[in-house]
Tab-separated table of C-alpha atoms in Angstrom:
chain	number	residue	atom	x	y	z
B	55	MET	CA	-231.947	96.199	-21.463
B	56	GLY	CA	-234.052	94.696	-23.582
B	57	THR	CA	-234.077	93.389	-27.068
B	58	ILE	CA	-232.466	96.024	-29.872
B	59	LEU	CA	-233.859	96.830	-33.731
B	60	VAL	CA	-231.025	97.046	-35.423
B	61	THR	CA	-231.829	97.603	-38.710
B	62	GLY	CA	-228.900	97.372	-41.598
B	63	CYS	CA	-228.175	93.928	-39.544
B	64	ALA	CA	-225.999	93.184	-42.200
B	65	GLY	CA	-224.046	96.215	-43.442
B	66	PHE	CA	-220.782	97.192	-42.697
B	67	ILE	CA	-221.190	99.014	-38.963
B	68	GLY	CA	-224.396	97.038	-38.624
B	69	PHE	CA	-222.917	94.501	-38.379
B	70	HIS	CA	-220.042	95.659	-36.054
B	71	LEU	CA	-223.041	97.000	-33.534
B	72	THR	CA	-225.286	93.634	-33.343
B	73	LYS	CA	-221.956	91.492	-32.967
B	74	ARG	CA	-220.456	93.995	-30.617
B	75	LEU	CA	-224.160	93.658	-28.586
B	76	ILE	CA	-225.269	90.074	-28.875
B	77	GLU	CA	-220.738	89.287	-27.530
B	78	ARG	CA	-222.294	91.475	-24.540
B	79	GLY	CA	-225.870	89.493	-23.246
B	80	ASP	CA	-227.408	91.596	-25.707
B	81	PRO	CA	-230.710	90.236	-27.130
B	82	VAL	CA	-230.874	91.561	-30.784
B	83	LEU	CA	-233.525	91.398	-33.903
B	84	GLY	CA	-231.063	91.887	-37.046
B	85	LEU	CA	-233.582	93.331	-40.382
B	86	ASP	CA	-231.754	93.927	-43.479
B	87	SER	CA	-233.296	93.197	-46.676
B	88	LEU	CA	-229.757	92.404	-48.297
B	89	ASN	CA	-230.072	94.309	-51.270
B	90	GLU	CA	-227.726	94.175	-53.924
B	91	TYR	CA	-225.766	97.934	-53.888
B	92	TYR	CA	-222.468	95.850	-53.763
B	93	ASP	CA	-221.800	92.822	-53.326
B	94	PRO	CA	-224.371	90.704	-51.629
B	95	SER	CA	-222.059	87.778	-50.426
B	96	LEU	CA	-220.121	90.096	-48.153
B	97	LYS	CA	-223.524	90.791	-46.631
B	98	GLN	CA	-223.946	87.488	-46.606
B	99	ALA	CA	-220.772	86.472	-44.714
B	100	ARG	CA	-221.356	88.909	-41.754
B	101	LEU	CA	-225.092	87.602	-41.497
B	102	ALA	CA	-223.792	84.143	-41.380
B	103	LEU	CA	-221.096	85.381	-38.844
B	104	LEU	CA	-223.501	86.505	-36.883
B	105	MET	CA	-226.222	83.776	-36.894
B	106	ASP	CA	-223.035	81.786	-34.094
B	107	TYR	CA	-225.046	83.798	-32.088
B	108	PRO	CA	-228.143	82.100	-29.817
B	109	SER	CA	-229.096	86.254	-28.281
B	110	PHE	CA	-229.653	86.784	-32.621
B	111	ARG	CA	-232.024	86.613	-34.817
B	112	PHE	CA	-232.835	87.294	-38.104
B	113	VAL	CA	-234.963	88.960	-40.591
B	114	LYS	CA	-234.808	89.910	-44.346
B	115	MET	CA	-237.085	92.490	-44.738
B	116	ASP	CA	-237.330	95.925	-46.564
B	117	LEU	CA	-238.067	99.431	-44.352
B	118	ALA	CA	-239.383	100.785	-47.285
B	119	ASP	CA	-242.481	97.911	-46.666
B	120	ARG	CA	-244.838	99.739	-44.293
B	121	ALA	CA	-247.433	97.103	-44.057
B	122	ALA	CA	-244.660	94.336	-42.288
B	123	ILE	CA	-242.616	97.085	-40.460
B	124	ALA	CA	-246.072	97.725	-39.127
B	125	HIS	CA	-246.587	93.631	-38.256
B	126	LEU	CA	-242.986	93.790	-36.987
B	127	PHE	CA	-243.014	96.549	-34.202
B	128	GLY	CA	-246.827	95.150	-33.910
B	129	GLU	CA	-245.469	92.201	-32.809
B	130	GLN	CA	-242.082	92.211	-30.952
B	131	LYS	CA	-241.538	94.354	-28.166
B	132	PHE	CA	-237.803	97.198	-28.153
B	133	ASP	CA	-236.599	98.138	-26.036
B	134	CYS	CA	-234.000	100.380	-28.223
B	135	VAL	CA	-233.775	101.060	-32.356
B	136	VAL	CA	-230.784	101.029	-34.220
B	137	ASN	CA	-232.177	102.604	-37.737
B	138	LEU	CA	-228.569	102.069	-39.720
B	139	ALA	CA	-231.017	100.251	-42.519
B	140	ALA	CA	-230.212	102.872	-45.924
B	141	GLN	CA	-229.462	103.875	-49.762
B	142	ALA	CA	-225.900	104.415	-48.894
B	143	GLY	CA	-223.544	106.751	-51.282
B	144	VAL	CA	-223.388	109.746	-52.590
B	145	ARG	CA	-222.873	109.005	-56.212
B	146	TYR	CA	-224.336	106.224	-57.050
B	147	SER	CA	-228.676	109.491	-55.833
B	148	VAL	CA	-226.840	111.485	-58.501
B	149	THR	CA	-228.396	108.143	-61.036
B	150	HIS	CA	-230.440	106.406	-58.509
B	151	PRO	CA	-233.225	108.552	-57.258
B	152	HIS	CA	-235.693	106.757	-56.224
B	153	THR	CA	-233.794	104.092	-54.796
B	154	TYR	CA	-232.884	106.959	-51.985
B	155	VAL	CA	-236.472	108.036	-51.723
B	156	ASP	CA	-237.792	105.166	-51.096
B	157	SER	CA	-234.917	104.045	-48.247
B	158	ASN	CA	-234.143	106.581	-46.437
B	159	LEU	CA	-237.302	108.627	-46.232
B	160	VAL	CA	-240.056	106.391	-46.631
B	161	GLY	CA	-237.777	103.370	-44.450
B	162	LEU	CA	-237.786	105.713	-41.350
B	163	ALA	CA	-242.007	106.983	-41.776
B	164	ASN	CA	-241.738	103.305	-41.631
B	165	VAL	CA	-239.292	103.028	-38.308
B	166	LEU	CA	-240.638	106.457	-36.261
B	167	GLU	CA	-244.721	105.353	-36.665
B	168	GLY	CA	-243.255	101.795	-35.590
B	169	CYS	CA	-241.472	103.322	-33.112
B	170	ARG	CA	-244.119	105.885	-31.582
B	171	HIS	CA	-246.344	103.690	-32.040
B	172	GLY	CA	-244.465	100.069	-30.309
B	173	GLY	CA	-243.478	102.093	-26.731
B	174	VAL	CA	-240.050	102.298	-27.676
B	175	GLN	CA	-237.684	104.285	-25.213
B	176	HIS	CA	-235.141	105.318	-27.370
B	177	LEU	CA	-234.332	105.361	-31.388
B	178	VAL	CA	-230.711	106.043	-33.023
B	179	TYR	CA	-230.134	106.474	-36.019
B	180	ALA	CA	-227.672	106.999	-39.431
B	181	SER	CA	-227.653	110.372	-40.616
B	182	SER	CA	-224.245	111.415	-42.191
B	183	SER	CA	-220.912	114.246	-42.862
B	184	SER	CA	-222.575	114.920	-45.756
B	185	VAL	CA	-225.467	116.524	-44.929
B	186	TYR	CA	-222.602	119.356	-44.274
B	187	GLY	CA	-223.106	119.929	-47.550
B	188	LEU	CA	-221.342	123.010	-49.303
B	189	ASN	CA	-220.336	124.606	-46.313
B	190	THR	CA	-216.906	125.954	-45.568
B	191	GLN	CA	-216.132	126.321	-41.678
B	192	MET	CA	-214.591	124.286	-40.048
B	193	PRO	CA	-214.280	122.569	-38.729
B	194	PHE	CA	-218.615	120.722	-39.316
B	195	SER	CA	-220.022	121.478	-35.785
B	196	VAL	CA	-224.055	119.787	-34.953
B	197	HIS	CA	-224.980	124.426	-34.711
B	198	ASP	CA	-223.760	125.029	-38.016
B	199	ARG	CA	-226.728	125.284	-40.197
B	200	VAL	CA	-227.265	122.653	-43.084
B	201	ASP	CA	-229.334	124.015	-45.754
B	202	GLN	CA	-227.347	124.316	-48.714
B	203	PRO	CA	-226.888	119.264	-49.514
B	204	VAL	CA	-225.271	118.460	-53.077
B	205	SER	CA	-226.590	115.537	-53.136
B	206	LEU	CA	-229.751	113.987	-52.936
B	207	TYR	CA	-227.940	111.396	-50.362
B	208	ALA	CA	-227.328	114.368	-48.024
B	209	ALA	CA	-230.546	115.754	-48.503
B	210	THR	CA	-232.148	112.386	-47.396
B	211	LYS	CA	-229.800	112.498	-44.149
B	212	ARG	CA	-230.979	116.210	-43.262
B	213	ALA	CA	-234.277	115.313	-43.732
B	214	ASN	CA	-234.210	112.100	-41.421
B	215	GLU	CA	-232.700	114.344	-39.168
B	216	LEU	CA	-236.001	117.081	-39.479
B	217	MET	CA	-237.940	114.451	-39.208
B	218	ALA	CA	-236.572	112.633	-36.456
B	219	HIS	CA	-237.588	115.903	-34.366
B	220	VAL	CA	-241.350	116.092	-35.404
B	221	TYR	CA	-241.811	113.132	-34.379
B	222	ALA	CA	-239.584	113.860	-30.765
B	223	HIS	CA	-241.253	116.830	-30.266
B	224	LEU	CA	-244.663	115.951	-30.703
B	225	PHE	CA	-244.795	112.150	-29.302
B	226	GLY	CA	-241.927	113.254	-27.040
B	227	LEU	CA	-239.955	109.694	-28.944
B	228	PRO	CA	-236.696	110.026	-27.519
B	229	CYS	CA	-234.500	110.721	-30.855
B	230	THR	CA	-230.443	110.275	-31.275
B	231	GLY	CA	-229.113	111.269	-34.331
B	232	LEU	CA	-224.862	110.272	-35.561
B	233	ARG	CA	-223.231	111.764	-38.726
B	234	PHE	CA	-220.630	109.797	-39.048
B	235	PHE	CA	-217.874	110.536	-40.628
B	236	THR	CA	-215.830	108.359	-43.816
B	237	VAL	CA	-216.305	105.424	-41.091
B	238	TYR	CA	-213.239	102.595	-42.957
B	239	GLY	CA	-212.316	99.499	-41.653
B	240	PRO	CA	-212.306	95.469	-41.526
B	241	TRP	CA	-215.906	94.185	-43.135
B	242	GLY	CA	-215.970	97.356	-44.418
B	243	ARG	CA	-218.251	98.275	-48.360
B	244	PRO	CA	-216.684	97.743	-51.166
B	245	ASP	CA	-217.060	101.333	-52.810
B	246	MET	CA	-215.274	103.145	-50.276
B	247	VAL	CA	-211.780	103.553	-49.674
B	248	PRO	CA	-209.341	101.807	-48.376
B	249	PHE	CA	-211.757	99.066	-50.241
B	250	VAL	CA	-212.385	100.480	-53.666
B	251	PHE	CA	-208.620	100.912	-54.181
B	252	THR	CA	-206.581	97.653	-52.525
B	253	ARG	CA	-207.937	94.762	-55.342
B	254	PRO	CA	-206.943	96.455	-59.146
B	255	ILE	CA	-203.602	98.389	-56.948
B	256	LEU	CA	-202.839	94.617	-56.100
B	257	ASP	CA	-204.160	93.094	-58.865
B	258	GLY	CA	-202.029	96.258	-61.003
B	259	LYS	CA	-204.946	98.033	-62.468
B	260	PRO	CA	-205.079	101.408	-62.345
B	261	ILE	CA	-207.626	103.579	-60.036
B	262	ASP	CA	-209.293	106.479	-60.266
B	263	VAL	CA	-208.592	109.122	-57.895
B	264	PHE	CA	-210.280	112.399	-57.743
B	265	ASN	CA	-210.427	115.773	-57.611
B	266	TYR	CA	-206.390	114.694	-58.582
B	267	GLY	CA	-206.257	113.754	-54.628
B	268	ARG	CA	-206.549	116.389	-53.232
B	269	MET	CA	-210.029	115.569	-51.057
B	270	LEU	CA	-209.127	115.292	-47.549
B	271	ARG	CA	-211.038	113.151	-45.761
B	272	ASP	CA	-212.079	112.474	-41.726
B	273	PHE	CA	-211.485	109.242	-41.679
B	274	THR	CA	-213.271	106.928	-39.823
B	275	TYR	CA	-212.162	103.622	-37.547
B	276	VAL	CA	-215.535	101.113	-37.056
B	277	ASP	CA	-213.686	99.840	-33.593
B	278	ASP	CA	-214.681	103.502	-32.834
B	279	VAL	CA	-218.125	104.293	-34.973
B	280	ILE	CA	-219.112	101.250	-32.336
B	281	GLU	CA	-218.062	102.385	-29.187
B	282	CYS	CA	-219.738	105.951	-29.632
B	283	VAL	CA	-222.908	104.186	-31.004
B	284	VAL	CA	-223.241	101.927	-28.108
B	285	ARG	CA	-222.597	104.332	-25.682
B	286	VAL	CA	-225.093	106.777	-26.659
B	287	MET	CA	-227.522	103.982	-27.176
B	288	GLY	CA	-226.980	104.417	-23.395
B	289	LYS	CA	-227.882	107.911	-22.798
B	290	THR	CA	-231.363	108.560	-23.577
B	291	PRO	CA	-232.121	111.969	-24.408
B	292	GLN	CA	-233.878	114.559	-22.463
B	293	PRO	CA	-236.006	116.834	-23.166
B	294	GLY	CA	-234.015	120.679	-22.810
B	295	CYS	CA	-230.759	119.171	-23.290
B	296	ALA	CA	-228.946	121.899	-24.518
B	297	ALA	CA	-226.416	119.132	-26.492
B	298	VAL	CA	-228.403	119.919	-29.717
B	299	ARG	CA	-229.370	123.818	-30.228
B	300	ASN	CA	-231.864	124.721	-33.136
B	301	VAL	CA	-229.431	126.638	-36.074
B	302	ALA	CA	-231.805	129.538	-36.302
B	303	GLU	CA	-231.969	130.156	-32.474
B	304	GLU	CA	-229.206	129.894	-29.012
B	305	SER	CA	-232.156	129.026	-27.588
B	306	PRO	CA	-232.176	124.943	-26.305
B	307	VAL	CA	-234.858	122.717	-28.064
B	308	SER	CA	-236.544	121.408	-26.107
B	309	ALA	CA	-237.867	118.241	-27.948
B	310	PRO	CA	-235.812	114.572	-26.759
B	311	TYR	CA	-233.608	114.968	-29.457
B	312	ARG	CA	-230.362	114.988	-29.443
B	313	ILE	CA	-227.533	114.867	-32.525
B	314	TYR	CA	-223.088	114.198	-32.968
B	315	ASN	CA	-220.359	114.119	-35.053
B	316	ILE	CA	-218.792	110.546	-35.215
B	317	GLY	CA	-215.587	111.373	-36.514
B	318	ASN	CA	-211.516	110.850	-36.433
B	319	SER	CA	-211.398	114.880	-36.456
B	320	LYS	CA	-207.973	114.305	-38.108
B	321	PRO	CA	-208.346	114.440	-41.875
B	322	VAL	CA	-206.885	112.904	-44.442
B	323	GLU	CA	-205.618	113.482	-48.009
B	324	LEU	CA	-206.682	111.026	-50.344
B	325	LYS	CA	-203.001	110.731	-52.219
B	326	ARG	CA	-201.983	109.668	-47.998
B	327	VAL	CA	-204.144	107.514	-47.778
B	328	ILE	CA	-203.440	106.101	-50.672
B	329	GLU	CA	-199.437	106.178	-50.013
B	330	ILE	CA	-199.829	103.856	-46.019
B	331	LEU	CA	-202.083	101.635	-48.586
B	332	GLU	CA	-199.097	101.515	-50.805
B	333	ALA	CA	-197.233	100.778	-48.380
B	334	LYS	CA	-199.517	98.289	-46.430
B	335	LEU	CA	-199.637	96.116	-50.329
B	336	GLY	CA	-196.031	96.900	-51.062
B	337	LYS	CA	-197.014	97.669	-53.478
B	338	LYS	CA	-197.772	100.994	-55.732
B	339	ALA	CA	-201.240	101.774	-57.543
B	340	GLN	CA	-202.107	103.202	-60.527
B	341	MET	CA	-203.462	106.631	-60.731
B	342	ASN	CA	-205.956	107.932	-63.260
B	343	PHE	CA	-206.608	111.515	-61.400
B	344	LEU	CA	-209.356	113.026	-62.092
B	345	PRO	CA	-211.240	116.161	-61.920
B	346	MET	CA	-214.253	116.233	-58.482
B	347	GLN	CA	-217.918	114.063	-59.043
B	348	PRO	CA	-220.940	115.384	-58.696
B	349	GLY	CA	-222.354	115.310	-55.812
B	350	ASP	CA	-218.942	115.635	-53.702
B	351	VAL	CA	-217.024	117.993	-51.088
B	352	VAL	CA	-213.784	118.626	-50.691
B	353	ALA	CA	-213.606	117.869	-47.125
B	354	THR	CA	-214.838	117.065	-44.294
B	355	TYR	CA	-213.738	117.257	-41.044
B	356	ALA	CA	-215.997	116.442	-37.495
B	357	ASP	CA	-215.683	118.754	-34.278
B	358	VAL	CA	-216.858	116.216	-31.866
B	359	GLY	CA	-216.744	118.475	-29.283
B	360	ASP	CA	-220.834	117.299	-27.141
B	361	LEU	CA	-220.382	113.576	-27.854
B	362	VAL	CA	-217.171	114.157	-25.880
B	363	ARG	CA	-219.002	116.135	-22.736
B	364	ASP	CA	-222.133	113.781	-22.909
B	365	ILE	CA	-220.538	109.440	-23.207
B	366	ALA	CA	-216.693	110.589	-23.051
B	367	PHE	CA	-215.259	109.132	-25.488
B	368	ALA	CA	-214.162	110.094	-29.664
B	369	PRO	CA	-212.903	108.132	-31.836
B	370	GLN	CA	-209.437	108.193	-31.949
B	371	THR	CA	-207.372	104.898	-33.341
B	372	PRO	CA	-204.586	106.488	-36.614
B	373	ILE	CA	-205.606	105.698	-39.617
B	374	GLU	CA	-201.653	103.876	-40.063
B	375	ASP	CA	-203.783	102.007	-37.842
B	376	GLY	CA	-206.945	101.169	-39.547
B	377	ILE	CA	-205.705	101.061	-42.577
B	378	GLU	CA	-202.553	98.065	-41.561
B	379	ARG	CA	-206.138	96.578	-40.118
B	380	PHE	CA	-208.091	96.035	-42.743
B	381	VAL	CA	-205.043	95.010	-44.882
B	382	GLU	CA	-205.270	92.642	-42.178
B	383	TRP	CA	-208.491	90.737	-42.588
B	384	TYR	CA	-208.951	91.463	-46.271
B	385	ARG	CA	-206.192	88.979	-47.129
B	386	ASP	CA	-207.480	86.963	-45.146
B	387	TYR	CA	-210.990	87.191	-46.108
B	388	TYR	CA	-209.722	87.103	-49.612
B	389	ARG	CA	-207.302	84.673	-49.411
B	390	LEU	CA	-204.631	86.785	-50.335
């Protein structure tokens, strides 16, 4: 594979993917805006590790900057683009809607145009389990209807899938969307479980536990996620593939387009996750139980049948092992 563009390379999943690619010898250009949605020092630390590799180059850039993105694709030739840059966070989207429009909608539009005119052979982009919204049929299948999002974040991710399909259909751009389910692990996002609970538990401060701890999440360990992404990158979708069907019809999608769930397929209740984290930290949590927040869903649960069929792999790391590895990293990173 030639040069790979990874957007969001200083983010959680982007960092792990970039590290995996450059360690196997791929030339990678990493792009990130290094915004301050969460502690930028963590992003800088991730980036510093990547900069030690000679096959890695970095450019600081905002995907919403149309001229800059067009210039980048005009100057550089990419065989594959993995678009992981986005404004993340369900709850943040309730109070900062324009940030999601700029980053997730305008940003992907600029990437799609760059791929279209730059002759990119495969665009892999991050979607989210949040697109399932009010769907109550479990487990969530990529063949389910996804037209009832409950947050603007979810709506932008579903819009991303539709935008990618248009470019696959009109211009023959091979596109694969990945619906990630609650990714966690070392170098994780500080606004997500278990990271968000760890410091307060250690400091003896209360943690906010929404829906009284009765939420179910399909926690997916980051190393499993990266294995899936790498395998998907090497499997360019072809027109007429049966891997994705139009939700309104039973006929196969004619465009070179696929969507996969990337989840562990073993939902865990939030209270159980806190119990595991307490055991690994050796300290009990003080819990402030609260009702559901706007934009949240009660449960997520991935059907990964299509994924297993096409790449012969599915996430499988038990939550106990994943949290133990996270805690080991956390103690080392923060020198505890």
